[in-house]
CSV table of C-alpha atoms in Angstrom, one decimal:
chain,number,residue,atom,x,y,z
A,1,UNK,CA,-10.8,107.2,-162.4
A,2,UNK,CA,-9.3,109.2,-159.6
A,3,UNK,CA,-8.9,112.7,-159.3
A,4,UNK,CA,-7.5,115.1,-157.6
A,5,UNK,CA,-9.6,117.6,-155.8
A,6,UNK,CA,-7.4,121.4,-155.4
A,7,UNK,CA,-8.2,123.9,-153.1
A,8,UNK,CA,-6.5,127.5,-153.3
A,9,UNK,CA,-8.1,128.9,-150.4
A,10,UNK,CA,-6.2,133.3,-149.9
A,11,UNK,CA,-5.8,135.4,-147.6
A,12,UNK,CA,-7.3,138.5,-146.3
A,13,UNK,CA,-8.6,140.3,-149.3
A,14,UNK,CA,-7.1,137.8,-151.4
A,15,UNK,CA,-7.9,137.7,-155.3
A,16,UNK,CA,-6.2,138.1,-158.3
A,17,UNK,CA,-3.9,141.0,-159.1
A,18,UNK,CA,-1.8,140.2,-162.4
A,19,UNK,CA,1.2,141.8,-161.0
A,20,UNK,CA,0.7,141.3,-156.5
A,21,UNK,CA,-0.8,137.8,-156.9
A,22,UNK,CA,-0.5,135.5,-153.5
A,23,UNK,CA,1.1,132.2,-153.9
A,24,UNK,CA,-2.7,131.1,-153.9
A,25,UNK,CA,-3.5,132.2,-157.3
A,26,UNK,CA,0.1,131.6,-158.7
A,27,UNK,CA,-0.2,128.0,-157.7
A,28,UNK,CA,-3.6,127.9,-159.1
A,29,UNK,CA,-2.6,129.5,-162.6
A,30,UNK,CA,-0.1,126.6,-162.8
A,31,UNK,CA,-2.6,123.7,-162.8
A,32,UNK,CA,-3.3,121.5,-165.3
A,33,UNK,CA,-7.1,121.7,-165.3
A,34,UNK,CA,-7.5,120.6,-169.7
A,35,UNK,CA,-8.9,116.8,-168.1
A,36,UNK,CA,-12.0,117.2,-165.8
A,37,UNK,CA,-11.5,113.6,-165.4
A,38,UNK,CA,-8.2,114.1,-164.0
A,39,UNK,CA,-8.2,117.4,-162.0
A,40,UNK,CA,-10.5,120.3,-160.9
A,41,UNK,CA,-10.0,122.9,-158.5
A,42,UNK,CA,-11.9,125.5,-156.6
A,43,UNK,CA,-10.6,129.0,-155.8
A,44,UNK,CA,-11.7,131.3,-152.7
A,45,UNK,CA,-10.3,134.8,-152.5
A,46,UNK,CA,-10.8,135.1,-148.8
A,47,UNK,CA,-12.2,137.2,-145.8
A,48,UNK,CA,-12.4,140.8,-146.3
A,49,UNK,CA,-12.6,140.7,-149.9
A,50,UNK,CA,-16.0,140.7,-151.2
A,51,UNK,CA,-19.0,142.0,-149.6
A,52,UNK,CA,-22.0,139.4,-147.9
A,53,UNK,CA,-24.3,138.4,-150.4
A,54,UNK,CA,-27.1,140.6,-148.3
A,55,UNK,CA,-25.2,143.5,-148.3
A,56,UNK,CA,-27.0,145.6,-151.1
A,57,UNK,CA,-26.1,149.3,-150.7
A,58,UNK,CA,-22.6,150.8,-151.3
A,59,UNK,CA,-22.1,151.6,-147.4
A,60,UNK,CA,-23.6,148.1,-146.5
A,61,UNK,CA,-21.2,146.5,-148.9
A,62,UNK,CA,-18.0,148.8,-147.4
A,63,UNK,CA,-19.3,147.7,-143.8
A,64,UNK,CA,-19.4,144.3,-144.8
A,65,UNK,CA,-16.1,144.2,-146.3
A,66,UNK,CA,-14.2,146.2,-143.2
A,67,UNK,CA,-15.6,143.3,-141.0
A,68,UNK,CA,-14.0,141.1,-143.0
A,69,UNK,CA,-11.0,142.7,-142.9
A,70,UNK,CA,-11.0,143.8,-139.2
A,71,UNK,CA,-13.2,141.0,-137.0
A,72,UNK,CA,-12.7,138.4,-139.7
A,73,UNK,CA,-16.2,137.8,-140.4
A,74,UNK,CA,-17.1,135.5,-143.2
A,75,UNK,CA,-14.3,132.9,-142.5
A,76,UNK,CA,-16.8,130.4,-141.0
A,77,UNK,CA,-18.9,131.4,-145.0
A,78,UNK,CA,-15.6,130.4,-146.8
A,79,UNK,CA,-14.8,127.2,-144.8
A,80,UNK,CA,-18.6,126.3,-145.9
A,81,UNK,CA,-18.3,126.9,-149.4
A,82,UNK,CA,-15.3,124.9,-149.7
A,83,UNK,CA,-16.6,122.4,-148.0
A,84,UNK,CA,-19.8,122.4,-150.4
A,85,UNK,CA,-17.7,122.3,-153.2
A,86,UNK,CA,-15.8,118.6,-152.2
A,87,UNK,CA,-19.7,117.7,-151.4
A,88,UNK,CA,-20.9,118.0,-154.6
A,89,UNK,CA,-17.5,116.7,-156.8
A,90,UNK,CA,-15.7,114.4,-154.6
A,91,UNK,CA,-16.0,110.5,-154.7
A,92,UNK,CA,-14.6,107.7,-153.2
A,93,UNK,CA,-10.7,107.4,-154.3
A,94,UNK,CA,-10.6,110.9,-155.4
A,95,UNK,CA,-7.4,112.6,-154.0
A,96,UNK,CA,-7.8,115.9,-151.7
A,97,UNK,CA,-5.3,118.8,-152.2
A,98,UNK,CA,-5.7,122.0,-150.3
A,99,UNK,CA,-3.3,125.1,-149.8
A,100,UNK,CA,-4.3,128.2,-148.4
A,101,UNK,CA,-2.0,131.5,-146.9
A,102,UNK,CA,-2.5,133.9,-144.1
A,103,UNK,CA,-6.2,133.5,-142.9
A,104,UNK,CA,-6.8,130.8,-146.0
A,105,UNK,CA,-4.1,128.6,-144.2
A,106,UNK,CA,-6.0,128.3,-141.0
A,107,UNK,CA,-9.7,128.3,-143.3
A,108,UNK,CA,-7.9,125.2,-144.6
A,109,UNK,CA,-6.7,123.5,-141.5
A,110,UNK,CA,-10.3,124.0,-140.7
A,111,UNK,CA,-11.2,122.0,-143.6
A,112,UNK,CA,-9.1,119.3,-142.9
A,113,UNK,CA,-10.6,119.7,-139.4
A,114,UNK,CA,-13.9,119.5,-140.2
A,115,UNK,CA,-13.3,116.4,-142.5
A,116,UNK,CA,-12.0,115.0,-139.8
A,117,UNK,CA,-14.7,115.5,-137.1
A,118,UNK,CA,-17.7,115.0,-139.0
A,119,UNK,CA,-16.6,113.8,-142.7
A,120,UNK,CA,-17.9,114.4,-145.7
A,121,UNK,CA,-21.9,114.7,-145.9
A,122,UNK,CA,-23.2,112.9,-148.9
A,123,UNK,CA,-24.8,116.1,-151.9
A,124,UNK,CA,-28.5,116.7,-151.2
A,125,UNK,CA,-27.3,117.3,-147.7
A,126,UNK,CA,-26.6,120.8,-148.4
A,127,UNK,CA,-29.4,122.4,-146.4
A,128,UNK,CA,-27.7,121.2,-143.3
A,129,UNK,CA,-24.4,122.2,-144.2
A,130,UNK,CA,-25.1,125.8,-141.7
A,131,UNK,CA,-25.6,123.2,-139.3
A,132,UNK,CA,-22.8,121.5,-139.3
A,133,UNK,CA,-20.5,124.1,-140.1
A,134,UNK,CA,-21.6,125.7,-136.2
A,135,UNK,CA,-21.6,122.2,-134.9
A,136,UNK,CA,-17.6,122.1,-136.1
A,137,UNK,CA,-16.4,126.0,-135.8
A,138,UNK,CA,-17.2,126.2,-131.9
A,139,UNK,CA,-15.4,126.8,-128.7
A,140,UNK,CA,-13.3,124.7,-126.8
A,141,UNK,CA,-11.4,122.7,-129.6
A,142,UNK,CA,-11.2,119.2,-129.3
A,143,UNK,CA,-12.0,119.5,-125.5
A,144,UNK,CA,-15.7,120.3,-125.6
A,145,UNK,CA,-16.9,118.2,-128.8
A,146,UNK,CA,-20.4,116.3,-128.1
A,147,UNK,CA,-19.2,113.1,-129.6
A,148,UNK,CA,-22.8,111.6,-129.1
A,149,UNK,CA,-23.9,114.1,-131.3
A,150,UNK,CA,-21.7,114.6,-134.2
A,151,UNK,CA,-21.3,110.5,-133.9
A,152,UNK,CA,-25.5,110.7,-135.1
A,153,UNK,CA,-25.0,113.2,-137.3
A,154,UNK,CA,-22.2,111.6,-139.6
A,155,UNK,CA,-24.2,108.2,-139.8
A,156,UNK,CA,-26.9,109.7,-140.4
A,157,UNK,CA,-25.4,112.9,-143.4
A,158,UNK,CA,-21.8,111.9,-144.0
A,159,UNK,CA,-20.6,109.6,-146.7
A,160,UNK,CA,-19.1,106.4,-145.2
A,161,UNK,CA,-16.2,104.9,-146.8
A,162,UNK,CA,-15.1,101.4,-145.1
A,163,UNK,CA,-17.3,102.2,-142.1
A,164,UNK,CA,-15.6,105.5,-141.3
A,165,UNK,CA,-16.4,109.3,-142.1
A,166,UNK,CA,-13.4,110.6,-141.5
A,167,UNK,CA,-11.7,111.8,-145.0
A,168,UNK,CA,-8.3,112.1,-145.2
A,169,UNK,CA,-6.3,114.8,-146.9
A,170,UNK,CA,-3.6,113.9,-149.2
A,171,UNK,CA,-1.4,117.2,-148.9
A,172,UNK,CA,-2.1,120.5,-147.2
A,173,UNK,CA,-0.2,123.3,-148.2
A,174,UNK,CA,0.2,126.1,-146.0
A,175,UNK,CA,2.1,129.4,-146.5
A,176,UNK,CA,2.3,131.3,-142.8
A,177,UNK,CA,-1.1,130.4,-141.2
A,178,UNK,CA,-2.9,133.5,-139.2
A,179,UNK,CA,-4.9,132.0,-136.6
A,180,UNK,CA,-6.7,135.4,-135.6
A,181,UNK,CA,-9.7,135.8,-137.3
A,182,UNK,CA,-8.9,139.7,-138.0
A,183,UNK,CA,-6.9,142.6,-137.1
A,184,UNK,CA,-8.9,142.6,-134.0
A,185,UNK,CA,-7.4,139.3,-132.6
A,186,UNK,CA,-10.2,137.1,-132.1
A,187,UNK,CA,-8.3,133.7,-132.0
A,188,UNK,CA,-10.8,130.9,-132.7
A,189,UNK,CA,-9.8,127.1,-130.9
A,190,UNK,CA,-11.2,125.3,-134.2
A,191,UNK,CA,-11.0,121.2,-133.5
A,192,UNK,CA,-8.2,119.7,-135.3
A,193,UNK,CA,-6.5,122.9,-136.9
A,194,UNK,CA,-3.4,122.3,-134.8
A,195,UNK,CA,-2.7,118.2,-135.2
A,196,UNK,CA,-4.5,117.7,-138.5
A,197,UNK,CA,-4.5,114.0,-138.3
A,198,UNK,CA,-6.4,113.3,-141.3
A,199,UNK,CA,-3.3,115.2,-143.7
A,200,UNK,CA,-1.1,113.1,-145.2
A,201,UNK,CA,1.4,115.2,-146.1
A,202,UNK,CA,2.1,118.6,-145.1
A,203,UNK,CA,4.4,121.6,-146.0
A,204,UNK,CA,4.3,125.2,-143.8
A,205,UNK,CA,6.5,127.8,-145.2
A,206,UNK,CA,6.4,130.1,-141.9
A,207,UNK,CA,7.7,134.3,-141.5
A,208,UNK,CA,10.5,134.7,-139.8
A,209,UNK,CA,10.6,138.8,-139.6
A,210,UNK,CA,6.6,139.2,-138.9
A,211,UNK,CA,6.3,142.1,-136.2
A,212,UNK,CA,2.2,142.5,-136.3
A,213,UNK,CA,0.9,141.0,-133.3
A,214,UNK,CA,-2.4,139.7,-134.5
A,215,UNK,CA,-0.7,137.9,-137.2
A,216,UNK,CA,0.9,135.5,-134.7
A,217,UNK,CA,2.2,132.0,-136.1
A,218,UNK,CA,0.7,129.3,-135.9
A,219,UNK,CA,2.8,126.1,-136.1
A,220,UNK,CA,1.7,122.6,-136.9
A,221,UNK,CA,1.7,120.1,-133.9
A,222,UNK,CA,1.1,116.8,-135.0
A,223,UNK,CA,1.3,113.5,-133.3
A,224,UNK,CA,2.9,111.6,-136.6
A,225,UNK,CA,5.8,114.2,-137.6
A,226,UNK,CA,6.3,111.9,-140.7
A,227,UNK,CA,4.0,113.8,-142.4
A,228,UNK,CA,5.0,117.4,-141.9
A,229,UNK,CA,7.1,119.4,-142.9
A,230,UNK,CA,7.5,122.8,-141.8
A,231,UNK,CA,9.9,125.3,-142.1
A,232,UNK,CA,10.8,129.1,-141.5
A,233,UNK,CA,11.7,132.0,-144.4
A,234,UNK,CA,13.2,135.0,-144.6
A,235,UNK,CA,10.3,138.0,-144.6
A,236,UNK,CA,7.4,139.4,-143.3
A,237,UNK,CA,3.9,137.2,-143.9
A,238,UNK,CA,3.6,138.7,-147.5
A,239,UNK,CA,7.3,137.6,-148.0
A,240,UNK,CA,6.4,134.2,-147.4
A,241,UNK,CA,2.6,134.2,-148.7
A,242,UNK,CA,3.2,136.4,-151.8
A,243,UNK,CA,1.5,140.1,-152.9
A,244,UNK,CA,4.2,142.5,-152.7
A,245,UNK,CA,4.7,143.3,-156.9
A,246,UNK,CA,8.0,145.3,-156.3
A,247,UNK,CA,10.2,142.5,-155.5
A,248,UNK,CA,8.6,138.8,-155.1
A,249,UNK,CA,11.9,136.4,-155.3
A,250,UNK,CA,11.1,135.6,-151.2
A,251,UNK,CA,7.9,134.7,-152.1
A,252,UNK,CA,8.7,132.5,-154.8
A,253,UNK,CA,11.0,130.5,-152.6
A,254,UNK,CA,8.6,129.6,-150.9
A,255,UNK,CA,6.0,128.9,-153.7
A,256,UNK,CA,8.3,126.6,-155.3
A,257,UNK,CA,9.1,124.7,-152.0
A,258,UNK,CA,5.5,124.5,-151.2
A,259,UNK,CA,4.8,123.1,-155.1
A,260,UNK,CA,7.7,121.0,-154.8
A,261,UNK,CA,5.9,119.0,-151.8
A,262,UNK,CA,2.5,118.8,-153.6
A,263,UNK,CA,4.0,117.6,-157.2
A,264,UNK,CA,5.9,114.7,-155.0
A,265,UNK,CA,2.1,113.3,-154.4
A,266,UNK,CA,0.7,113.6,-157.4
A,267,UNK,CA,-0.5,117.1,-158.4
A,268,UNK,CA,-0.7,118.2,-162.3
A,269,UNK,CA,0.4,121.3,-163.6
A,270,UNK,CA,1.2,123.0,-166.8
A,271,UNK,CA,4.5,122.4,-167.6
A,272,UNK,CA,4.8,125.8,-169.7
A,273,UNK,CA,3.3,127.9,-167.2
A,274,UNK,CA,5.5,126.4,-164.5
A,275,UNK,CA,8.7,127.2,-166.8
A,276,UNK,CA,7.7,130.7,-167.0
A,277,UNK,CA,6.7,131.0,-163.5
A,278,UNK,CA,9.9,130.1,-162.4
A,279,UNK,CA,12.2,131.5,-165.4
A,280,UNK,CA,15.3,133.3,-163.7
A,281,UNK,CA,15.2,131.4,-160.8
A,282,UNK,CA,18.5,131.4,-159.2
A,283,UNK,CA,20.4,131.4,-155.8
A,284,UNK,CA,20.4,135.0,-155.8
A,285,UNK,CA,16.7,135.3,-155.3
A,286,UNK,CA,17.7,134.4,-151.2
A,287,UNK,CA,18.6,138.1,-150.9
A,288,UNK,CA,15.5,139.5,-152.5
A,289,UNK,CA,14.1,142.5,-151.2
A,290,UNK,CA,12.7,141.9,-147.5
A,291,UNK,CA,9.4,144.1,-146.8
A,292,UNK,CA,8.3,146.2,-144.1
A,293,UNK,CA,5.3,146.2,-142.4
A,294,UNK,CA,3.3,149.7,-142.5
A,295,UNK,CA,4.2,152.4,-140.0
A,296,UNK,CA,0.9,152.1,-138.5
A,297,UNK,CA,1.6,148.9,-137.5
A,298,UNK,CA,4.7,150.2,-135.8
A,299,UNK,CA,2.6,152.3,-133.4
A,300,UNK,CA,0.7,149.1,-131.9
A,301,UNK,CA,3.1,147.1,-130.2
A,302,UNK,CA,4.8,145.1,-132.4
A,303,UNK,CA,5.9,141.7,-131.3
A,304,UNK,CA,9.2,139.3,-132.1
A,305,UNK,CA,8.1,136.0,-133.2
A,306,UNK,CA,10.0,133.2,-130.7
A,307,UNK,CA,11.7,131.1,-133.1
A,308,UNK,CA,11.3,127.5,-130.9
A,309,UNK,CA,14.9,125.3,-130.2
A,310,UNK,CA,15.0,122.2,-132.8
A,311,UNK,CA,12.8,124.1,-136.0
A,312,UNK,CA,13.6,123.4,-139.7
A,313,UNK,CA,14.9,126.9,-141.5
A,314,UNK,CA,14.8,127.2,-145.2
A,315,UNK,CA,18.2,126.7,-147.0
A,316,UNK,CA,17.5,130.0,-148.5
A,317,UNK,CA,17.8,132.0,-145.0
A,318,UNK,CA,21.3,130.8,-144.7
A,319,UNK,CA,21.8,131.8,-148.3
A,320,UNK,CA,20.6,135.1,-147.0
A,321,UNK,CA,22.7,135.7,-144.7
A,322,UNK,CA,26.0,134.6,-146.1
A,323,UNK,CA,24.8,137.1,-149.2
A,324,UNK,CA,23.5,140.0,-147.2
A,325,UNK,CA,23.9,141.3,-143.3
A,326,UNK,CA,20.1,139.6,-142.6
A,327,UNK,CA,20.9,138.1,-139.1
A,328,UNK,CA,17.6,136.5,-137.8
A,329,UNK,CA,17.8,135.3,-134.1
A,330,UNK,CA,18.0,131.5,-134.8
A,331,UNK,CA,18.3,129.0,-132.4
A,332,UNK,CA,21.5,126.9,-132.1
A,333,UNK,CA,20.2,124.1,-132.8
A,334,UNK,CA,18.0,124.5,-136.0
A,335,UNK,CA,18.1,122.1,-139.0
A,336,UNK,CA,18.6,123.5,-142.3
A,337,UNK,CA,16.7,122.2,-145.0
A,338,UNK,CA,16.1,121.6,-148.6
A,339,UNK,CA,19.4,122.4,-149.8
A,340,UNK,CA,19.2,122.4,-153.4
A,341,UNK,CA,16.2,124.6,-153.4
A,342,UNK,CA,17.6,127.1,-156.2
A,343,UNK,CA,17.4,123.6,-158.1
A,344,UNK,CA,14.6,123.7,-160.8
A,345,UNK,CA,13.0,120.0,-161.4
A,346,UNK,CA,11.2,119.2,-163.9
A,347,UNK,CA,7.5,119.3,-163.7
């Protein structure tokens, strides 16, 4: 029997809260996960949020954890332990289903890109999983790949399915992907990350009102625009993406739009949890509270992000502003979309 394989991949210092979760763990509290023959799924809490597993005194550990947060360190660590994870429990016809936010959205284009580029290498192949984690998270994108060599490598690790190593993603859901890999902005040029040719389906919620510079979006640019969808929201990144406890109606738009997408292909969840996740949804979450980012932020140069002509804009931003006096700088000819999103389906 198929399954269906589900990836939560967070954020910076992502994990779970109870009351400032990220759309990450809210999604993955609403999966059905009672059949093992039907669904499992993998949570990572992301960069900067536990120490290295060689970090062993209490400054070590703090050191460790600030690199995470600041340089990014660890995201090449997380993109190899979710890709050990399909390696040991995915087979042939099993269904692939990754989301991710903030830093987790790009770790998860990086998946996809790496299933792309080299496939999936068959378990027992685990001790060169460093290897070809470096051979995949290098310089140059898809400019500077030694086809020759990774060619060898996936006939001679990767599992083959009708003479190809290439494993396709079935959805990808992403919630304002942050290419930098830390508050120090180290942009990495990751093969694939950008096109994602081997997704299926694809859903983006992106920030409209993110000033930080390093957190820069990071749009999808794929050469078969049937399978994307992307669209802009009202908020900062943790509007979008989900944390902020106070007030997370924006956030929740965009959870349910991104859920929306994955249930269309064949996700499980729990109907009950999902009713109560979602209880009190109404119209009049489109003029939820809109966040700031910290003062400290507003002392380094923050930056406008260009809205491009011809994007897709949440229903719930024009909602906004006919509610409220939120004027975002839109461009004229921007297509609104999913109109009945205060519309609860049935899950």
């Amino acid at each position: 029997m198929a399954r269906n394989l589900v990836l939560c991949l967070d954020g910076t210092a992502g994990q779970v809260r109870g009351d400032a979760d990220s759309n990450c763990v809210r999604l993955y509290d609403l999966l059905d996960l009672t059949d093992e023959t039907a669904q499992i799924a993998y949570y990572d809490p992301g960069v900067g949020t536990f120490a290295s597993p060689g970090a062993w005194t209490p400054v070590a550990r703090g050191l460790s954890r600030l690199g995470g947060l600041i340089y990014g360190a660890g995201m090449r660590q997380n993109l190899g332990e979710a890709y050990a994870w399909l390696m040991q429990n995915w087979r042939p016809g099993d269904r692939i289903f990754v989301f991710g936010f903030s830093r987790g959205a790009f770790t998860a284009r990086a998946l996809a890109g790496m299933l792309r580029l080299i496939g999936l290498m068959r378990p027992g192949s685990e001790n060169q999983l460093q290897y070809a984690v470096a051979k995949y998270a290098r310089r140059g994108g898809e400019g500077r790949i030694p086809w020759d060599e990774i060619h060898r490598f996936s006939r001679l690790f990767a599992q083959q399915v009708d003479g190809r190593s290439t494993i396709p993603i079935e959805y990808l859901g992403l919630w304002d992907t942050v290419k930098a890999l830390g508050v120090v902005r180290v942009a990495p040029d990751w093969p694939y990350t950008r096109q994602l040719p081997n997704a299926q389906h694809i859903r983006h919620a992106i920030s409209i009102d993110e000033r930080r510079r390093p957190f820069r979006e990071y749009e999808v640019r794929t050469k078969a625009p049937e399978t994307l969808e992307e669209a802009w929201f009202a908020g900062i990144h943790s509007d979008v993406g989900g944390t902020f406890a106070d007030d997370p109606k924006l956030s929740t738009i965009a959870l349910k739009w991104v859920l929306e997408g994955a249930l269309d292909h064949g996700l499980r969840v729990d109907a009950k949890r999902t009713a109560r996740a979602f209880e009190g949804f109404s119209p009049a979450h489109a003029a939820g509270a809109a966040h700031r980012n910290s003062a400290v932020w507003s002392l380094l140069v923050p930056r406008r992000r260009p809205i491009p002509p011809g994007v897709r804009v949440h229903a719930s931003v024009r909602d906004r502003m006919s509610a409220t006096d939120y004027r975002p700088r839109l461009p004229a000819d921007a297509t609104w979309v999913d109109d009945d999103w205060a519309t609860l389906r049935p899950s």
